[in-house]
Amino acid sequence: MNHYNMKALDDKMTKQFIKNQTEIDNLTKEDYSEILEIKSDHRIIKNAQKNIKDYGAVLEINADILNYLALYKNRIFRLNKYKNYGILEIALYLDNTALGHELNVLLEAYQLSIVKFILFVFITVFIYLIRTLLFRGIEFFLLKINLLSKYSKDIINEIRRPINYILIILNIELIMYIYHDFNHIELFSKIFNIAYSIFFSYIIYRILNSIASIQINDIQRSDKKIKSEMVNVTIKIINFIIMIVGLLLVLHFAGANLTTVLSGLGIGGFAVAFAARETLSNFLGTISILMSDTYSQGDWIVVDDKQGNVVEIGLRVTTLRTFDNALISIPNGIIATKDVKNWNKRTLGRRIKMSIGVKYDSTPDNLHQAIKEIREMLLTHQDIASNETRYKDSRAKKSAKLVSEEDELGIKRTLLVYLDEFSDSSINILVYCFSKKTVWQEWLATKEDVMYKIMDILEKNDLEFAFPSMSLYNEKED
């Protein structure tokens, strides 16, 4: 009986009952009632009648034993389990105490006993106490693994809650196992196994995402030439695989035939691929964007008439936060085929271009001196790039592309100040230069300072800003 569960015990008892009844039927084919009715003092007759009566008594005892086994099989099975777990003596002692008798009478209506109740409490306290030791053991194990040691605290924080849930489910399962006389109910076993599958998949998901989050932060703080988007997309692919594996585990424990399921997926794969061709196109677009390094998260890009900062490069879409604070989602399959203007792909230089109009009554000497002073002001300005401005080459190794180094890195140091044109209402001076700063707010501050300095230079050289005007001439006739 040691290796039987309740269902196996039921099957075994049923077979033994059938076998017992078959053997009894074979023995009772003869009718002995006539012999019992014979009235004789002959010794042989007396012995035969006595044996027949004893046989009948044995049959009654046999029936009583079978009835007892049928009625008390759960108790017999439970006591056998107590013996297997080494608590039989304790269980019998508790059942045989006066208090045990009284409590068992009250608890019996709920299919409980004092021993079961004590086991419930013991298991609950034991799981509660072992929880702390379990987390310490996991942390010690993670510290021993070099690749995971620096993530140990974050991993523990991420998996603490799901592990607590698993322990609660385990506690409930053990209580139900004891409540049903150490017998697993098939339906409940499936439910618990499905719950374990879900939480274990979730734990793996949290571990990988915790590592990925720390890795992305390390990449952003370092000079490593690894795009955080690559880590982000990779972890999304891994999460998708975890979800599929978790779903297969759930189906397995739910009783589904995985061979049939996988075969069905293989047959239906062509139809799914055809129906999801746009999704596949977007995924390939994601790979193309990441491999070509067109833009990164946080970059200011323009696609057709849409522009904003890149919030995320997902598996299917790229999301932009526009400057009026709207969120735009653009499929990656579309972006991969469009012209993308990236304002962040520059290392040094954001253009400042303006045309300064002065009045036509300005003298050439004043114009020449003002242009000279504006040029010198820009050359010495701390925030305006010039040929003397140095920059840092951030590449690990130089590219063999047939372009200039400055064009590849996004370096602009052009500085031009010239008399440009005679327009309808003014003489125009072209100012064309680049600020060292590329951030919009810093660029605006630099541009503002340059404009103030130009105003001072024009005023110093007796030059006035021109504005659109029209002059009327009255010609006299001879």
XYZ file of C-alpha atoms in Angstrom:
478
model
C 0.000 0.000 0.000
C 2.987 2.282 0.481
C 3.181 3.139 -3.201
C -0.555 3.618 -3.829
C -2.554 6.821 -3.988
C -6.253 6.738 -3.200
C -7.330 5.947 -6.756
C -4.831 3.119 -7.009
C -6.020 1.820 -3.641
C -9.645 1.913 -4.842
C -8.706 -0.029 -7.954
C -6.726 -2.556 -5.927
C -9.552 -3.059 -3.409
C -12.105 -3.435 -6.200
C -10.004 -6.153 -7.830
C -9.575 -7.935 -4.489
C -13.299 -7.723 -3.742
C -14.115 -9.198 -7.151
C -11.560 -11.948 -6.674
C -12.874 -12.698 -3.172
C -16.447 -12.843 -4.398
C -15.498 -15.089 -7.304
C -13.786 -17.583 -5.007
C -16.755 -17.554 -2.607
C -19.153 -18.155 -5.492
C -17.068 -21.133 -6.571
C -17.233 -22.557 -3.032
C -20.953 -21.990 -2.574
C -22.217 -23.576 -5.759
C -23.622 -26.440 -3.710
C -26.739 -25.972 -1.616
C -26.130 -27.353 1.915
C -29.545 -26.493 3.322
C -30.774 -30.108 3.035
C -27.867 -31.354 5.129
C -28.639 -28.790 7.822
C -32.268 -29.989 7.946
C -31.285 -33.614 8.612
C -32.078 -34.631 12.188
C -29.640 -37.307 13.209
C -27.233 -38.076 16.038
C -24.764 -39.680 13.722
C -21.291 -38.321 14.297
C -20.529 -37.678 10.624
C -23.792 -35.792 10.096
C -23.172 -33.741 13.255
C -19.608 -32.825 12.100
C -20.828 -31.911 8.610
C -23.559 -29.643 9.978
C -21.042 -28.037 12.355
C -18.583 -27.366 9.488
C -21.323 -25.882 7.337
C -22.329 -23.526 10.153
C -18.687 -22.540 10.732
C -18.327 -21.883 7.019
C -21.373 -19.633 7.125
C -19.895 -17.753 10.097
C -16.631 -17.301 8.173
C -18.576 -15.873 5.234
C -20.269 -13.398 7.553
C -16.925 -12.407 9.057
C -15.521 -12.006 5.538
C -18.464 -9.767 4.604
C -17.998 -7.716 7.765
C -14.299 -7.264 7.001
C -15.058 -6.149 3.439
C -17.675 -3.716 4.718
C -15.194 -2.355 7.253
C -12.542 -1.891 4.547
C -15.042 -0.143 2.301
C -16.278 2.152 5.070
C -12.898 2.973 6.622
C -10.581 2.796 3.610
C -9.826 6.537 3.898
C -8.756 6.122 7.520
C -6.667 3.048 6.679
C -5.032 4.932 3.815
C -4.421 7.959 6.066
C -2.844 5.843 8.821
C -0.633 4.192 6.242
C 0.511 7.653 5.092
C 1.171 8.634 8.697
C 3.404 5.586 8.937
C 5.242 6.518 5.740
C 5.868 10.047 7.056
C 6.981 8.726 10.457
C 4.186 10.327 12.497
C 1.937 7.306 13.077
C 2.705 7.059 16.804
C 2.084 10.784 17.315
C -1.157 10.644 15.319
C -2.477 7.652 17.281
C -1.539 9.303 20.565
C -3.391 12.512 19.663
C -6.440 10.616 18.409
C -6.604 8.525 21.599
C -6.454 11.416 24.055
C -9.671 12.657 25.618
C -9.285 16.057 23.991
C -8.527 14.351 20.676
C -11.751 12.311 20.881
C -13.825 15.402 21.604
C -12.260 17.511 18.840
C -12.447 14.685 16.297
C -16.192 14.368 16.940
C -16.615 18.071 16.163
C -14.225 18.104 13.195
C -15.394 14.865 11.620
C -18.402 16.621 10.056
C -15.912 18.734 8.055
C -13.718 15.744 7.139
C -11.091 17.026 9.549
C -9.257 15.672 12.537
C -6.969 17.046 15.212
C -3.967 15.531 13.436
C -4.906 17.186 10.134
C -5.435 20.535 11.853
C -2.018 20.349 13.545
C -0.394 19.416 10.217
C -2.058 22.456 8.588
C -0.563 24.769 11.203
C 2.852 23.084 11.076
C 3.129 23.310 7.280
C 2.016 26.955 7.227
C 4.559 27.953 9.905
C 7.295 25.881 8.250
C 6.791 27.519 4.827
C 6.706 30.968 6.446
C 9.988 30.310 8.261
C 11.725 28.747 5.274
C 10.906 31.744 3.065
C 13.713 33.894 4.539
C 16.214 31.066 4.231
C 15.104 30.522 0.642
C 15.814 34.134 -0.370
C 19.194 34.038 1.375
C 20.027 30.842 -0.471
C 19.028 32.376 -3.816
C 21.119 35.490 -3.128
C 24.113 33.355 -2.102
C 23.723 31.312 -5.291
C 23.560 34.451 -7.465
C 26.662 35.911 -5.808
C 28.563 32.734 -6.657
C 27.810 33.211 -10.360
C 30.133 35.878 -11.741
C 27.785 36.930 -14.539
C 24.897 37.524 -12.123
C 26.647 38.740 -8.970
C 26.216 42.457 -9.673
C 22.526 41.924 -10.429
C 21.792 39.864 -7.300
C 20.012 42.542 -5.239
C 17.893 43.727 -8.161
C 16.970 40.163 -9.099
C 15.962 39.365 -5.523
C 13.766 42.479 -5.397
C 12.119 41.534 -8.691
C 11.387 37.883 -7.848
C 10.466 38.294 -4.178
C 6.741 38.790 -4.807
C 6.208 35.957 -7.345
C 8.161 33.534 -5.127
C 5.934 34.521 -2.204
C 2.933 33.714 -4.376
C 4.437 30.334 -5.271
C 4.963 29.550 -1.589
C 1.358 30.513 -0.833
C 0.115 28.248 -3.625
C 2.366 25.437 -2.360
C 0.966 25.928 1.129
C -2.612 25.710 -0.174
C -1.783 22.619 -2.239
C -0.258 20.793 0.745
C -3.237 21.679 2.936
C -5.633 20.319 0.315
C -3.438 17.218 -0.087
C -3.678 16.525 3.662
C -7.374 17.468 3.784
C -8.154 14.849 1.137
C -6.306 12.179 3.160
C -2.966 12.587 1.352
C -4.625 12.174 -2.001
C -4.154 14.461 -5.016
C -7.332 15.577 -6.775
C -6.609 15.545 -10.508
C -8.454 18.790 -11.283
C -6.753 20.688 -8.460
C -3.360 19.235 -9.430
C -3.790 20.616 -12.947
C -4.761 24.029 -11.609
C -1.763 24.154 -9.261
C 0.657 23.006 -11.989
C -0.692 25.672 -14.340
C -0.209 28.307 -11.615
C 3.381 27.127 -11.024
C 4.089 27.339 -14.773
C 2.752 30.881 -14.964
C 4.720 32.127 -11.951
C 7.977 30.396 -12.939
C 7.696 31.933 -16.421
C 7.025 35.301 -14.798
C 10.087 34.905 -12.554
C 12.319 34.244 -15.573
C 10.715 37.230 -17.298
C 11.443 39.504 -14.324
C 15.039 38.273 -14.009
C 15.859 38.901 -17.664
C 14.174 42.325 -17.687
C 15.977 43.321 -14.492
C 19.335 42.401 -16.035
C 18.415 44.181 -19.275
C 17.396 47.366 -17.435
C 20.697 47.501 -15.543
C 22.631 46.720 -18.721
C 20.913 49.534 -20.628
C 21.719 52.002 -17.840
C 25.365 50.854 -17.892
C 25.502 51.353 -21.654
C 24.051 54.858 -21.374
C 26.631 55.805 -18.722
C 29.588 54.323 -20.597
C 31.245 54.880 -23.947
C 30.405 51.395 -25.213
C 29.337 51.364 -28.829
C 26.335 49.152 -28.161
C 22.933 50.630 -28.802
C 20.575 50.338 -25.872
C 17.849 49.742 -28.456
C 19.563 46.474 -29.427
C 19.336 45.290 -25.822
C 15.761 46.547 -25.616
C 14.590 44.731 -28.774
C 16.553 41.594 -27.874
C 14.897 41.390 -24.470
C 11.493 41.821 -26.144
C 12.242 38.870 -28.417
C 13.343 36.816 -25.407
C 10.171 37.853 -23.565
C 8.122 36.632 -26.520
C 9.938 33.285 -26.408
C 9.332 33.051 -22.640
C 5.642 33.745 -23.240
C 5.444 30.962 -25.861
C 7.271 28.468 -23.622
C 5.051 29.434 -20.669
C 1.947 28.959 -22.834
C 3.153 25.516 -23.919
C 3.734 24.561 -20.274
C 0.226 25.711 -19.374
C -1.231 23.676 -22.255
C 0.819 20.642 -21.190
C -0.400 20.752 -17.598
C -3.936 21.458 -18.808
C -3.834 18.103 -20.560
C -3.236 19.185 -24.150
C -1.121 17.037 -26.452
C 1.862 19.229 -27.311
C 2.789 17.087 -30.314
C -0.613 17.772 -31.821
C -0.412 21.464 -30.926
C 3.049 21.900 -32.471
C 2.022 19.947 -35.559
C -0.987 22.219 -35.914
C 1.234 25.267 -35.598
C 3.497 23.897 -38.314
C 0.607 23.310 -40.688
C -1.001 26.642 -39.893
C 2.307 28.501 -40.032
C 1.939 29.316 -43.726
C -1.511 30.817 -43.228
C -0.326 32.774 -40.188
C 2.731 34.057 -42.047
C 0.543 35.182 -44.951
C -1.937 36.893 -42.638
C 0.857 38.529 -40.615
C 2.978 39.697 -43.530
C 2.688 43.328 -42.399
C 3.818 42.345 -38.899
C 6.764 40.504 -40.440
C 7.529 43.563 -42.566
C 7.552 45.748 -39.444
C 9.831 43.312 -37.613
C 12.288 43.274 -40.525
C 12.044 47.066 -40.559
C 13.049 47.072 -36.879
C 16.127 44.969 -37.659
C 16.991 47.278 -40.563
C 16.687 50.399 -38.380
C 18.851 48.928 -35.626
C 21.519 47.640 -37.982
C 21.716 50.830 -40.049
C 21.894 53.087 -36.966
C 19.472 55.544 -38.598
C 18.285 56.906 -35.262
C 18.283 56.034 -31.579
C 15.932 56.493 -28.663
C 15.838 60.157 -27.682
C 16.809 61.471 -31.138
C 14.881 64.268 -32.829
C 13.790 62.932 -36.208
C 11.524 63.992 -39.058
C 9.642 61.423 -41.158
C 7.491 62.948 -43.911
C 5.435 65.597 -42.072
C 5.885 63.987 -38.657
C 8.632 65.007 -36.250
C 9.468 64.536 -32.584
C 11.755 62.776 -30.133
C 12.013 58.997 -30.405
C 10.431 57.456 -27.320
C 10.984 53.801 -28.179
C 11.984 51.578 -31.060
C 9.651 48.626 -30.589
C 9.335 45.327 -32.394
C 6.536 46.706 -34.561
C 6.437 50.504 -34.318
C 8.565 53.497 -33.432
C 6.849 55.953 -31.106
C 7.550 59.693 -31.316
C 6.719 62.368 -28.772
C 5.916 65.487 -30.759
C 6.834 68.978 -29.593
C 3.176 69.728 -28.834
C 3.251 66.634 -26.553
C 1.319 64.200 -28.739
C 2.392 60.577 -29.196
C 2.762 59.203 -32.723
C 3.274 55.546 -33.612
C 4.845 54.853 -37.005
C 5.225 51.259 -38.270
C 8.895 50.350 -38.650
C 8.201 48.810 -42.050
C 7.190 52.280 -43.291
C 10.088 54.138 -41.645
C 12.576 51.702 -43.188
C 11.443 52.841 -46.666
C 11.211 56.569 -45.927
C 13.692 59.440 -45.814
C 14.503 60.126 -42.179
C 15.994 63.442 -41.104
C 17.881 63.043 -37.822
C 18.748 66.309 -36.115
C 20.750 64.549 -33.388
C 23.307 62.929 -35.649
C 25.746 65.787 -35.275
C 28.705 66.190 -32.994
C 29.525 69.885 -33.342
C 27.665 72.756 -34.915
C 24.062 73.924 -35.248
C 23.506 76.505 -37.941
C 22.782 80.173 -37.348
C 21.846 81.960 -40.548
C 20.502 85.461 -40.861
C 20.332 88.285 -43.393
C 20.841 91.698 -41.820
C 19.398 94.577 -43.808
C 20.768 98.106 -43.367
C 19.601 101.334 -44.973
C 20.796 102.473 -48.400
C 22.233 105.662 -46.946
C 24.941 103.616 -45.225
C 28.504 104.472 -46.265
C 30.849 101.808 -47.685
C 33.407 102.507 -44.971
C 30.895 101.935 -42.208
C 29.637 98.746 -43.884
C 33.156 97.445 -44.334
C 34.080 98.157 -40.706
C 30.856 96.605 -39.340
C 31.330 93.430 -41.377
C 34.897 93.187 -40.154
C 33.872 93.595 -36.506
C 31.006 91.083 -36.810
C 33.437 88.537 -38.276
C 35.942 89.111 -35.472
C 33.194 88.913 -32.861
C 32.079 85.503 -34.166
C 35.648 84.216 -34.396
C 36.266 85.053 -30.745
C 32.824 84.063 -29.455
C 33.112 81.180 -26.979
C 30.005 79.426 -28.280
C 30.545 79.826 -32.049
C 32.472 77.151 -33.950
C 35.388 78.092 -36.169
C 38.281 76.344 -37.871
C 40.189 76.640 -34.606
C 37.516 74.752 -32.669
C 38.645 71.255 -31.643
C 36.371 68.245 -31.352
C 36.598 64.721 -29.997
C 36.503 61.785 -32.410
C 34.281 59.278 -30.575
C 34.727 56.435 -33.061
C 36.449 53.259 -31.905
C 38.110 53.001 -35.306
C 38.003 55.224 -38.311
C 35.648 54.358 -41.123
C 36.806 53.582 -44.630
C 33.830 55.402 -46.147
C 34.599 57.789 -48.995
C 33.394 60.879 -47.124
C 35.148 63.535 -45.143
C 35.693 62.860 -41.468
C 33.719 65.962 -40.518
C 30.715 64.959 -42.606
C 30.728 61.476 -41.100
C 30.813 62.763 -37.531
C 28.522 65.740 -38.104
C 31.076 68.542 -37.674
C 30.267 72.001 -39.021
C 32.644 74.926 -38.406
C 31.869 77.211 -41.360
C 31.891 80.920 -40.514
C 30.880 83.464 -43.180
C 30.151 87.188 -42.892
C 29.824 89.030 -46.237
C 27.969 91.809 -47.939
C 25.374 89.732 -49.706
C 22.923 91.666 -51.895
C 21.189 94.879 -52.753
C 17.554 94.150 -52.095
C 14.529 96.354 -52.717
C 14.618 98.136 -49.373
C 18.014 97.346 -47.867
C 21.626 96.385 -48.288
C 21.885 92.859 -46.839
C 24.748 91.388 -44.837
C 24.880 87.564 -44.732
C 25.818 85.995 -41.380
C 26.322 82.253 -41.640
C 27.896 80.323 -38.752
C 27.412 77.366 -36.403
C 27.030 77.279 -32.648
C 29.078 74.764 -30.718
C 25.956 73.652 -28.900
C 23.407 71.467 -30.684
C 20.729 71.449 -27.981
C 17.880 73.738 -29.016
C 17.700 75.822 -25.816
C 21.464 76.332 -25.720
C 21.475 77.151 -29.430
C 18.779 79.795 -28.877
C 20.797 81.380 -26.067
C 23.887 81.546 -28.316
C 21.910 82.992 -31.206
C 20.359 85.628 -28.942
C 23.764 86.714 -27.664
C 25.098 86.992 -31.215
C 22.117 89.145 -32.243
C 22.666 91.541 -29.330
C 26.346 91.888 -30.220
C 25.506 92.555 -33.886
C 23.087 95.305 -32.820
C 25.861 96.929 -30.774
C 28.297 96.750 -33.700
C 25.800 98.323 -36.128
C 24.994 101.109 -33.690
C 28.705 101.751 -33.109
C 29.261 102.134 -36.875
C 26.254 104.435 -37.420
C 24.307 101.791 -39.330
C 20.548 101.460 -39.023
C 18.350 98.475 -39.687
C 16.265 98.825 -42.780
C 12.621 97.969 -43.069
C 10.312 97.601 -46.044
C 9.569 101.082 -47.422
C 8.407 102.850 -50.547
C 9.651 106.254 -51.774
C 7.499 108.535 -54.018
C 9.214 111.004 -56.401
C 7.334 113.972 -57.893
C 8.906 114.876 -61.266
C 8.473 118.497 -62.484
C 7.586 119.139 -66.134
C 9.641 121.683 -68.171
